[in-house]
Amino acid sequence: MGYRGLGLLYSMQNNFPIVVLLSGRGSNFRALTQRLSDAHICAVISDRTEAPGLEFAREQGIKTFAFARQDFPTKIAQKEAIYSAVDSFKSKLIVLAGFMQIIEAPFVERNLGRILNIHPSLLPRHPGLHTHERALEAKDEEHGCTVHFVDAGVDTGPVVAQAATKIAPGESAEALAGRVLALEHDIYPWAVSHIARGEISISGREVSYSVRCRAEADGHGFRIGREACPQAAGSNGA
Ligand code: GAR
């Protein structure tokens, strides 16, 4: 049996199916396919038919679905189609990997604690777009990325983990973006795998970690709990 066959067999044995939503290049999705453990990606869903991440998913033999805006009379009709497709997989976790759409509150509410996002800043600093440029403009000493559960706000959900890096003197936004993206590729599969193993869990807005998970986070240099986001209500201490 080849490597792909073994991977397929393994993925059928673990019972933590996840659905990935993406809009573009899909490098975080690619990192998930390479580094995830104890979870398997059952589908990749996009709001853009031409998203390069979809092509990579097809090459990996993962089911893909695209719902382009022009195929629907309204934006909300497009989003409802995306949500129906996500629901149809009854996945344990919905993983946003560069999905550049606001998720409507009713979908969030019926999936509370089951939607995960990665954002390229150390939240609560720099929610929204152009985070690398804004970190430089603000003369931040450090920058990084945040894995968080999604709530009804924009980049306001309970923080799971952060990876930080010092901003180098004179660093360009492109160079900083590249360094942060490499951190994203480490921390996102790590976080999803630990959620799949039950070593990271959420109750209300409170994120909890197993002792082993805390030690591992420390070893990787990831910030979790209050260390990650002191202002976040309900994050329990690391
Ligand atoms: C990543 O940097 C991700 O953090 C960001 O989009 C990029 C997607 O890259 N997401 C957001 O800004 C969401 N607010 P990728 O398609 O190569 O994974």
PDB file of C-alpha atoms and ligand atoms in Angstrom:
ATOM      1  CA  MET A   1       0.000   0.000   0.000  1.00  0.00           C
ATOM      2  CA  GLY A   2       1.435   3.388  -0.973  1.00  0.00           C
ATOM      3  CA  TYR A   3       1.733   6.460   1.266  1.00  0.00           C
ATOM      4  CA  ARG A   4      -1.596   7.873   0.033  1.00  0.00           C
ATOM      5  CA  GLY A   5      -3.325   4.533   0.723  1.00  0.00           C
ATOM      6  CA  LEU A   6      -1.950   4.442   4.250  1.00  0.00           C
ATOM      7  CA  GLY A   7      -3.061   8.019   4.817  1.00  0.00           C
ATOM      8  CA  LEU A   8      -6.563   7.190   3.618  1.00  0.00           C
ATOM      9  CA  LEU A   9      -6.734   4.122   5.860  1.00  0.00           C
ATOM     10  CA  TYR A  10      -5.554   6.175   8.833  1.00  0.00           C
ATOM     11  CA  SER A  11      -8.008   8.967   8.108  1.00  0.00           C
ATOM     12  CA  MET A  12     -10.896   6.506   8.098  1.00  0.00           C
ATOM     13  CA  GLN A  13      -9.770   5.155  11.467  1.00  0.00           C
ATOM     14  CA  ASN A  14      -9.721   8.414  13.397  1.00  0.00           C
ATOM     15  CA  ASN A  15     -13.087   9.900  14.082  1.00  0.00           C
ATOM     16  CA  PHE A  16     -12.461  13.613  14.089  1.00  0.00           C
ATOM     17  CA  PRO A  17     -13.595  14.831  10.665  1.00  0.00           C
ATOM     18  CA  ILE A  18     -12.986  18.493   9.902  1.00  0.00           C
ATOM     19  CA  VAL A  19     -14.157  20.721   7.066  1.00  0.00           C
ATOM     20  CA  VAL A  20     -11.784  23.423   5.803  1.00  0.00           C
ATOM     21  CA  LEU A  21     -13.063  26.706   4.354  1.00  0.00           C
ATOM     22  CA  LEU A  22     -10.685  28.792   2.255  1.00  0.00           C
ATOM     23  CA  SER A  23     -10.772  31.623  -0.260  1.00  0.00           C
ATOM     24  CA  GLY A  24      -7.300  31.675  -1.763  1.00  0.00           C
ATOM     25  CA  ARG A  25      -3.823  30.247  -1.940  1.00  0.00           C
ATOM     26  CA  GLY A  26      -4.422  27.670   0.796  1.00  0.00           C
ATOM     27  CA  SER A  27      -0.964  27.439   2.351  1.00  0.00           C
ATOM     28  CA  ASN A  28      -2.474  26.893   5.803  1.00  0.00           C
ATOM     29  CA  PHE A  29      -4.665  24.146   4.368  1.00  0.00           C
ATOM     30  CA  ARG A  30      -1.569  22.578   2.813  1.00  0.00           C
ATOM     31  CA  ALA A  31       0.195  22.691   6.210  1.00  0.00           C
ATOM     32  CA  LEU A  32      -2.848  20.999   7.755  1.00  0.00           C
ATOM     33  CA  THR A  33      -2.709  18.174   5.199  1.00  0.00           C
ATOM     34  CA  GLN A  34       0.968  17.643   6.051  1.00  0.00           C
ATOM     35  CA  ARG A  35       1.027  18.058   9.825  1.00  0.00           C
ATOM     36  CA  LEU A  36      -2.391  17.167  11.220  1.00  0.00           C
ATOM     37  CA  SER A  37      -2.705  14.189  13.538  1.00  0.00           C
ATOM     38  CA  ASP A  38      -5.826  12.573  15.028  1.00  0.00           C
ATOM     39  CA  ALA A  39      -8.092  14.468  12.642  1.00  0.00           C
ATOM     40  CA  HIS A  40      -8.846  14.183   8.957  1.00  0.00           C
ATOM     41  CA  ILE A  41     -10.044  16.676   6.380  1.00  0.00           C
ATOM     42  CA  CYS A  42     -13.265  15.388   4.827  1.00  0.00           C
ATOM     43  CA  ALA A  43     -13.929  18.373   2.536  1.00  0.00           C
ATOM     44  CA  VAL A  44     -12.630  21.751   1.413  1.00  0.00           C
ATOM     45  CA  ILE A  45     -15.230  24.404   0.666  1.00  0.00           C
ATOM     46  CA  SER A  46     -14.618  27.778  -0.962  1.00  0.00           C
ATOM     47  CA  ASP A  47     -16.420  30.952  -1.961  1.00  0.00           C
ATOM     48  CA  ARG A  48     -14.150  31.175  -5.050  1.00  0.00           C
ATOM     49  CA  THR A  49     -14.021  28.564  -7.795  1.00  0.00           C
ATOM     50  CA  GLU A  50     -10.486  29.630  -8.772  1.00  0.00           C
ATOM     51  CA  ALA A  51      -8.981  29.418  -5.256  1.00  0.00           C
ATOM     52  CA  PRO A  52      -5.608  27.655  -5.681  1.00  0.00           C
ATOM     53  CA  GLY A  53      -6.212  25.770  -2.428  1.00  0.00           C
ATOM     54  CA  LEU A  54      -9.010  23.826  -4.169  1.00  0.00           C
ATOM     55  CA  GLU A  55      -6.628  22.545  -6.824  1.00  0.00           C
ATOM     56  CA  PHE A  56      -4.260  21.231  -4.173  1.00  0.00           C
ATOM     57  CA  ALA A  57      -7.194  19.554  -2.350  1.00  0.00           C
ATOM     58  CA  ARG A  58      -8.219  17.774  -5.555  1.00  0.00           C
ATOM     59  CA  GLU A  59      -4.640  16.581  -6.055  1.00  0.00           C
ATOM     60  CA  GLN A  60      -4.813  15.086  -2.554  1.00  0.00           C
ATOM     61  CA  GLY A  61      -8.087  13.320  -3.331  1.00  0.00           C
ATOM     62  CA  ILE A  62     -10.047  15.509  -0.890  1.00  0.00           C
ATOM     63  CA  LYS A  63     -13.618  16.463  -1.850  1.00  0.00           C
ATOM     64  CA  THR A  64     -13.971  20.102  -2.904  1.00  0.00           C
ATOM     65  CA  PHE A  65     -16.973  22.394  -3.269  1.00  0.00           C
ATOM     66  CA  ALA A  66     -16.982  25.947  -4.618  1.00  0.00           C
ATOM     67  CA  PHE A  67     -19.857  28.399  -4.405  1.00  0.00           C
ATOM     68  CA  ALA A  68     -19.081  31.454  -6.518  1.00  0.00           C
ATOM     69  CA  ARG A  69     -20.916  34.719  -5.922  1.00  0.00           C
ATOM     70  CA  GLN A  70     -22.005  34.977  -9.575  1.00  0.00           C
ATOM     71  CA  ASP A  71     -23.942  31.719  -9.341  1.00  0.00           C
ATOM     72  CA  PHE A  72     -26.307  33.083  -6.683  1.00  0.00           C
ATOM     73  CA  PRO A  73     -28.841  35.925  -6.792  1.00  0.00           C
ATOM     74  CA  THR A  74     -27.640  37.398  -3.491  1.00  0.00           C
ATOM     75  CA  LYS A  75     -24.608  37.206  -1.262  1.00  0.00           C
ATOM     76  CA  ILE A  76     -26.656  35.668   1.507  1.00  0.00           C
ATOM     77  CA  ALA A  77     -27.884  32.930  -0.874  1.00  0.00           C
ATOM     78  CA  GLN A  78     -24.238  32.136  -1.644  1.00  0.00           C
ATOM     79  CA  LYS A  79     -23.403  32.000   2.070  1.00  0.00           C
ATOM     80  CA  GLU A  80     -26.438  29.790   2.821  1.00  0.00           C
ATOM     81  CA  ALA A  81     -25.225  27.331   0.166  1.00  0.00           C
ATOM     82  CA  ILE A  82     -21.799  27.286   1.809  1.00  0.00           C
ATOM     83  CA  TYR A  83     -23.333  26.727   5.251  1.00  0.00           C
ATOM     84  CA  SER A  84     -25.570  23.883   3.958  1.00  0.00           C
ATOM     85  CA  ALA A  85     -22.545  22.184   2.416  1.00  0.00           C
ATOM     86  CA  VAL A  86     -20.611  22.534   5.688  1.00  0.00           C
ATOM     87  CA  ASP A  87     -23.574  21.181   7.709  1.00  0.00           C
ATOM     88  CA  SER A  88     -23.916  18.178   5.394  1.00  0.00           C
ATOM     89  CA  PHE A  89     -20.537  16.814   6.591  1.00  0.00           C
ATOM     90  CA  LYS A  90     -21.472  16.839  10.287  1.00  0.00           C
ATOM     91  CA  SER A  91     -17.821  17.538  11.028  1.00  0.00           C
ATOM     92  CA  LYS A  92     -16.458  17.947  14.537  1.00  0.00           C
ATOM     93  CA  LEU A  93     -14.659  21.182  13.640  1.00  0.00           C
ATOM     94  CA  ILE A  94     -14.980  23.824  10.919  1.00  0.00           C
ATOM     95  CA  VAL A  95     -11.523  25.191  10.175  1.00  0.00           C
ATOM     96  CA  LEU A  96     -11.224  28.591   8.481  1.00  0.00           C
ATOM     97  CA  ALA A  97      -7.941  28.739   6.574  1.00  0.00           C
ATOM     98  CA  GLY A  98      -7.869  32.114   4.846  1.00  0.00           C
ATOM     99  CA  PHE A  99     -11.657  32.196   4.383  1.00  0.00           C
ATOM    100  CA  MET A 100     -12.157  35.887   3.677  1.00  0.00           C
ATOM    101  CA  GLN A 101     -15.848  36.163   4.457  1.00  0.00           C
ATOM    102  CA  ILE A 102     -17.753  37.261   7.545  1.00  0.00           C
ATOM    103  CA  ILE A 103     -19.577  34.288   9.041  1.00  0.00           C
ATOM    104  CA  GLU A 104     -23.204  35.212   9.781  1.00  0.00           C
ATOM    105  CA  ALA A 105     -24.268  35.130  13.436  1.00  0.00           C
ATOM    106  CA  PRO A 106     -26.938  32.370  13.130  1.00  0.00           C
ATOM    107  CA  PHE A 107     -24.368  29.964  11.657  1.00  0.00           C
ATOM    108  CA  VAL A 108     -21.859  30.913  14.345  1.00  0.00           C
ATOM    109  CA  GLU A 109     -24.445  30.487  17.099  1.00  0.00           C
ATOM    110  CA  ARG A 110     -25.447  27.011  16.024  1.00  0.00           C
ATOM    111  CA  ASN A 111     -21.765  26.038  15.777  1.00  0.00           C
ATOM    112  CA  LEU A 112     -20.383  27.814  18.854  1.00  0.00           C
ATOM    113  CA  GLY A 113     -17.078  26.304  19.932  1.00  0.00           C
ATOM    114  CA  ARG A 114     -16.826  24.371  16.665  1.00  0.00           C
ATOM    115  CA  ILE A 115     -15.439  27.022  14.289  1.00  0.00           C
ATOM    116  CA  LEU A 116     -11.728  27.790  14.402  1.00  0.00           C
ATOM    117  CA  ASN A 117      -9.867  30.590  12.650  1.00  0.00           C
ATOM    118  CA  ILE A 118      -6.277  31.679  12.188  1.00  0.00           C
ATOM    119  CA  HIS A 119      -5.584  35.385  12.030  1.00  0.00           C
ATOM    120  CA  PRO A 120      -2.275  37.030  11.112  1.00  0.00           C
ATOM    121  CA  SER A 121      -1.821  39.229  14.179  1.00  0.00           C
ATOM    122  CA  LEU A 122      -1.523  38.986  17.933  1.00  0.00           C
ATOM    123  CA  LEU A 123      -5.166  39.610  18.716  1.00  0.00           C
ATOM    124  CA  PRO A 124      -6.681  41.751  20.107  1.00  0.00           C
ATOM    125  CA  ARG A 125      -4.163  43.872  18.177  1.00  0.00           C
ATOM    126  CA  HIS A 126      -4.996  44.386  14.509  1.00  0.00           C
ATOM    127  CA  PRO A 127      -8.248  42.583  13.801  1.00  0.00           C
ATOM    128  CA  GLY A 128      -9.361  42.767  10.158  1.00  0.00           C
ATOM    129  CA  LEU A 129      -7.128  43.243   7.111  1.00  0.00           C
ATOM    130  CA  HIS A 130      -3.585  44.497   6.340  1.00  0.00           C
ATOM    131  CA  THR A 131      -2.294  43.339   9.704  1.00  0.00           C
ATOM    132  CA  HIS A 132       1.407  43.303   8.811  1.00  0.00           C
ATOM    133  CA  GLU A 133       1.385  46.858   7.486  1.00  0.00           C
ATOM    134  CA  ARG A 134      -0.563  48.017  10.543  1.00  0.00           C
ATOM    135  CA  ALA A 135       1.851  46.316  12.966  1.00  0.00           C
ATOM    136  CA  LEU A 136       4.745  48.162  11.252  1.00  0.00           C
ATOM    137  CA  GLU A 137       2.897  51.486  11.170  1.00  0.00           C
ATOM    138  CA  ALA A 138       2.097  51.123  14.875  1.00  0.00           C
ATOM    139  CA  LYS A 139       5.814  50.460  15.527  1.00  0.00           C
ATOM    140  CA  ASP A 140       4.906  47.265  17.363  1.00  0.00           C
ATOM    141  CA  GLU A 141       7.878  45.458  18.839  1.00  0.00           C
ATOM    142  CA  GLU A 142       6.373  42.073  18.083  1.00  0.00           C
ATOM    143  CA  HIS A 143       3.825  40.555  15.736  1.00  0.00           C
ATOM    144  CA  GLY A 144       2.521  37.080  15.033  1.00  0.00           C
ATOM    145  CA  CYS A 145      -0.619  35.037  14.617  1.00  0.00           C
ATOM    146  CA  THR A 146      -3.573  33.866  16.658  1.00  0.00           C
ATOM    147  CA  VAL A 147      -5.669  30.712  16.545  1.00  0.00           C
ATOM    148  CA  HIS A 148      -9.102  31.429  17.986  1.00  0.00           C
ATOM    149  CA  PHE A 149     -12.611  30.077  18.125  1.00  0.00           C
ATOM    150  CA  VAL A 150     -15.054  32.157  16.122  1.00  0.00           C
ATOM    151  CA  ASP A 151     -17.794  34.169  17.788  1.00  0.00           C
ATOM    152  CA  ALA A 152     -20.252  36.622  16.220  1.00  0.00           C
ATOM    153  CA  GLY A 153     -17.681  39.465  16.149  1.00  0.00           C
ATOM    154  CA  VAL A 154     -14.791  40.032  13.753  1.00  0.00           C
ATOM    155  CA  ASP A 155     -11.668  38.337  15.184  1.00  0.00           C
ATOM    156  CA  THR A 156     -13.023  38.578  18.740  1.00  0.00           C
ATOM    157  CA  GLY A 157     -13.538  34.918  19.672  1.00  0.00           C
ATOM    158  CA  PRO A 158     -11.803  33.030  22.487  1.00  0.00           C
ATOM    159  CA  VAL A 159      -8.074  32.701  21.856  1.00  0.00           C
ATOM    160  CA  VAL A 160      -6.579  29.198  21.689  1.00  0.00           C
ATOM    161  CA  ALA A 161      -2.907  29.957  21.037  1.00  0.00           C
ATOM    162  CA  GLN A 162      -0.548  32.566  19.632  1.00  0.00           C
ATOM    163  CA  ALA A 163       2.892  32.490  18.047  1.00  0.00           C
ATOM    164  CA  ALA A 164       4.912  35.700  18.254  1.00  0.00           C
ATOM    165  CA  THR A 165       8.058  37.052  16.666  1.00  0.00           C
ATOM    166  CA  LYS A 166      10.082  40.223  17.220  1.00  0.00           C
ATOM    167  CA  ILE A 167       9.842  42.696  14.357  1.00  0.00           C
ATOM    168  CA  ALA A 168      13.314  43.273  12.940  1.00  0.00           C
ATOM    169  CA  PRO A 169      14.535  46.876  12.468  1.00  0.00           C
ATOM    170  CA  GLY A 170      13.611  48.103   8.965  1.00  0.00           C
ATOM    171  CA  GLU A 171      11.703  44.916   8.157  1.00  0.00           C
ATOM    172  CA  SER A 172       9.323  45.135   5.191  1.00  0.00           C
ATOM    173  CA  ALA A 173       5.678  44.093   5.393  1.00  0.00           C
ATOM    174  CA  GLU A 174       6.376  41.315   2.868  1.00  0.00           C
ATOM    175  CA  ALA A 175       9.245  39.871   4.903  1.00  0.00           C
ATOM    176  CA  LEU A 176       7.221  40.072   8.096  1.00  0.00           C
ATOM    177  CA  ALA A 177       4.215  38.435   6.399  1.00  0.00           C
ATOM    178  CA  GLY A 178       6.434  35.562   5.270  1.00  0.00           C
ATOM    179  CA  ARG A 179       7.799  35.000   8.757  1.00  0.00           C
ATOM    180  CA  VAL A 180       4.325  35.128  10.318  1.00  0.00           C
ATOM    181  CA  LEU A 181       2.971  32.721   7.695  1.00  0.00           C
ATOM    182  CA  ALA A 182       5.650  30.185   8.662  1.00  0.00           C
ATOM    183  CA  LEU A 183       4.469  30.498  12.282  1.00  0.00           C
ATOM    184  CA  GLU A 184       0.874  29.961  11.109  1.00  0.00           C
ATOM    185  CA  HIS A 185       1.900  26.723   9.426  1.00  0.00           C
ATOM    186  CA  ASP A 186       3.325  25.463  12.735  1.00  0.00           C
ATOM    187  CA  ILE A 187       0.646  26.571  15.136  1.00  0.00           C
ATOM    188  CA  TYR A 188      -2.544  25.794  13.188  1.00  0.00           C
ATOM    189  CA  PRO A 189      -1.999  22.032  12.714  1.00  0.00           C
ATOM    190  CA  TRP A 190      -0.744  21.884  16.310  1.00  0.00           C
ATOM    191  CA  ALA A 191      -3.914  23.539  17.638  1.00  0.00           C
ATOM    192  CA  VAL A 192      -6.324  21.497  15.485  1.00  0.00           C
ATOM    193  CA  SER A 193      -4.586  18.224  16.438  1.00  0.00           C
ATOM    194  CA  HIS A 194      -4.799  19.066  20.148  1.00  0.00           C
ATOM    195  CA  ILE A 195      -8.487  19.946  19.841  1.00  0.00           C
ATOM    196  CA  ALA A 196      -9.061  16.619  18.052  1.00  0.00           C
ATOM    197  CA  ARG A 197      -7.329  14.790  20.912  1.00  0.00           C
ATOM    198  CA  GLY A 198      -9.405  16.648  23.516  1.00  0.00           C
ATOM    199  CA  GLU A 199      -6.269  18.274  24.926  1.00  0.00           C
ATOM    200  CA  ILE A 200      -7.683  21.692  24.122  1.00  0.00           C
ATOM    201  CA  SER A 201     -11.366  22.231  24.844  1.00  0.00           C
ATOM    202  CA  ILE A 202     -13.816  25.081  25.168  1.00  0.00           C
ATOM    203  CA  SER A 203     -16.747  25.640  27.490  1.00  0.00           C
ATOM    204  CA  GLY A 204     -18.591  28.923  26.973  1.00  0.00           C
ATOM    205  CA  ARG A 205     -15.712  31.310  26.286  1.00  0.00           C
ATOM    206  CA  GLU A 206     -13.255  29.428  28.456  1.00  0.00           C
ATOM    207  CA  VAL A 207     -10.478  27.535  26.701  1.00  0.00           C
ATOM    208  CA  SER A 208      -8.815  24.760  28.730  1.00  0.00           C
ATOM    209  CA  TYR A 209      -5.618  22.815  28.141  1.00  0.00           C
ATOM    210  CA  SER A 210      -4.298  19.471  29.336  1.00  0.00           C
ATOM    211  CA  VAL A 211      -1.080  19.501  31.339  1.00  0.00           C
ATOM    212  CA  ARG A 212       0.706  17.807  28.446  1.00  0.00           C
ATOM    213  CA  CYS A 213      -0.602  20.398  26.011  1.00  0.00           C
ATOM    214  CA  ARG A 214       0.666  23.245  28.205  1.00  0.00           C
ATOM    215  CA  ALA A 215       4.116  21.677  28.338  1.00  0.00           C
ATOM    216  CA  GLU A 216       4.136  21.183  24.574  1.00  0.00           C
ATOM    217  CA  ALA A 217       3.012  24.764  23.939  1.00  0.00           C
ATOM    218  CA  ASP A 218       5.878  25.924  26.109  1.00  0.00           C
ATOM    219  CA  GLY A 219       8.314  23.746  24.154  1.00  0.00           C
ATOM    220  CA  HIS A 220       7.132  25.234  20.851  1.00  0.00           C
ATOM    221  CA  GLY A 221       7.166  28.781  22.207  1.00  0.00           C
ATOM    222  CA  PHE A 222       3.390  29.123  21.706  1.00  0.00           C
ATOM    223  CA  ARG A 223       1.432  31.327  24.070  1.00  0.00           C
ATOM    224  CA  ILE A 224      -1.777  29.894  25.490  1.00  0.00           C
ATOM    225  CA  GLY A 225      -4.308  31.014  28.082  1.00  0.00           C
ATOM    226  CA  ARG A 226      -3.724  34.389  29.745  1.00  0.00           C
ATOM    227  CA  GLU A 227      -0.214  34.547  28.383  1.00  0.00           C
ATOM    228  CA  ALA A 228      -1.686  34.619  24.879  1.00  0.00           C
ATOM    229  CA  CYS A 229      -4.316  37.241  25.413  1.00  0.00           C
ATOM    230  CA  PRO A 230      -4.366  38.875  28.855  1.00  0.00           C
ATOM    231  CA  GLN A 231      -7.404  40.984  27.964  1.00  0.00           C
ATOM    232  CA  ALA A 232      -9.499  38.049  26.766  1.00  0.00           C
ATOM    233  CA  ALA A 233     -12.398  37.395  29.101  1.00  0.00           C
ATOM    234  CA  GLY A 234     -12.590  33.816  30.204  1.00  0.00           C
ATOM    235  CA  SER A 235      -9.249  32.497  28.942  1.00  0.00           C
ATOM    236  CA  ASN A 236      -8.086  30.249  31.740  1.00  0.00           C
ATOM    237  CA  GLY A 237      -4.519  30.677  32.840  1.00  0.00           C
ATOM    238  CA  ALA A 238      -1.579  28.911  31.312  1.00  0.00           C
TER     239      ALA A 238
HETATM  240  C1  GAR B   1      -3.314  33.700   6.279  1.00  0.00           C
HETATM  241  O1  GAR B   1      -2.287  34.605   6.600  1.00  0.00           O
HETATM  242  C2  GAR B   1      -4.421  33.787   7.310  1.00  0.00           C
HETATM  243  O2  GAR B   1      -3.959  34.032   8.598  1.00  0.00           O
HETATM  244  C3  GAR B   1      -5.212  34.958   6.811  1.00  0.00           C
HETATM  245  O3  GAR B   1      -5.236  34.800   5.415  1.00  0.00           O
HETATM  246  C4  GAR B   1      -4.036  34.129   4.992  1.00  0.00           C
HETATM  247  C5  GAR B   1      -4.430  32.959   4.158  1.00  0.00           C
HETATM  248  O4  GAR B   1      -3.286  32.370   3.596  1.00  0.00           O
HETATM  249  N1  GAR B   1      -6.523  34.981   7.345  1.00  0.00           N
HETATM  250  C6  GAR B   1      -7.146  36.099   7.658  1.00  0.00           C
HETATM  251  O5  GAR B   1      -6.692  37.205   7.464  1.00  0.00           O
HETATM  252  C7  GAR B   1      -8.519  35.903   8.258  1.00  0.00           C
HETATM  253  N2  GAR B   1      -8.929  37.098   8.942  1.00  0.00           N
HETATM  254  P1  GAR B   1      -3.356  30.930   2.992  1.00  0.00           P
HETATM  255  O6  GAR B   1      -4.520  30.927   1.992  1.00  0.00           O
HETATM  256  O7  GAR B   1      -2.046  30.755   2.302  1.00  0.00           O
HETATM  257  O8  GAR B   1      -3.584  29.974   4.117  1.00  0.00           O
END
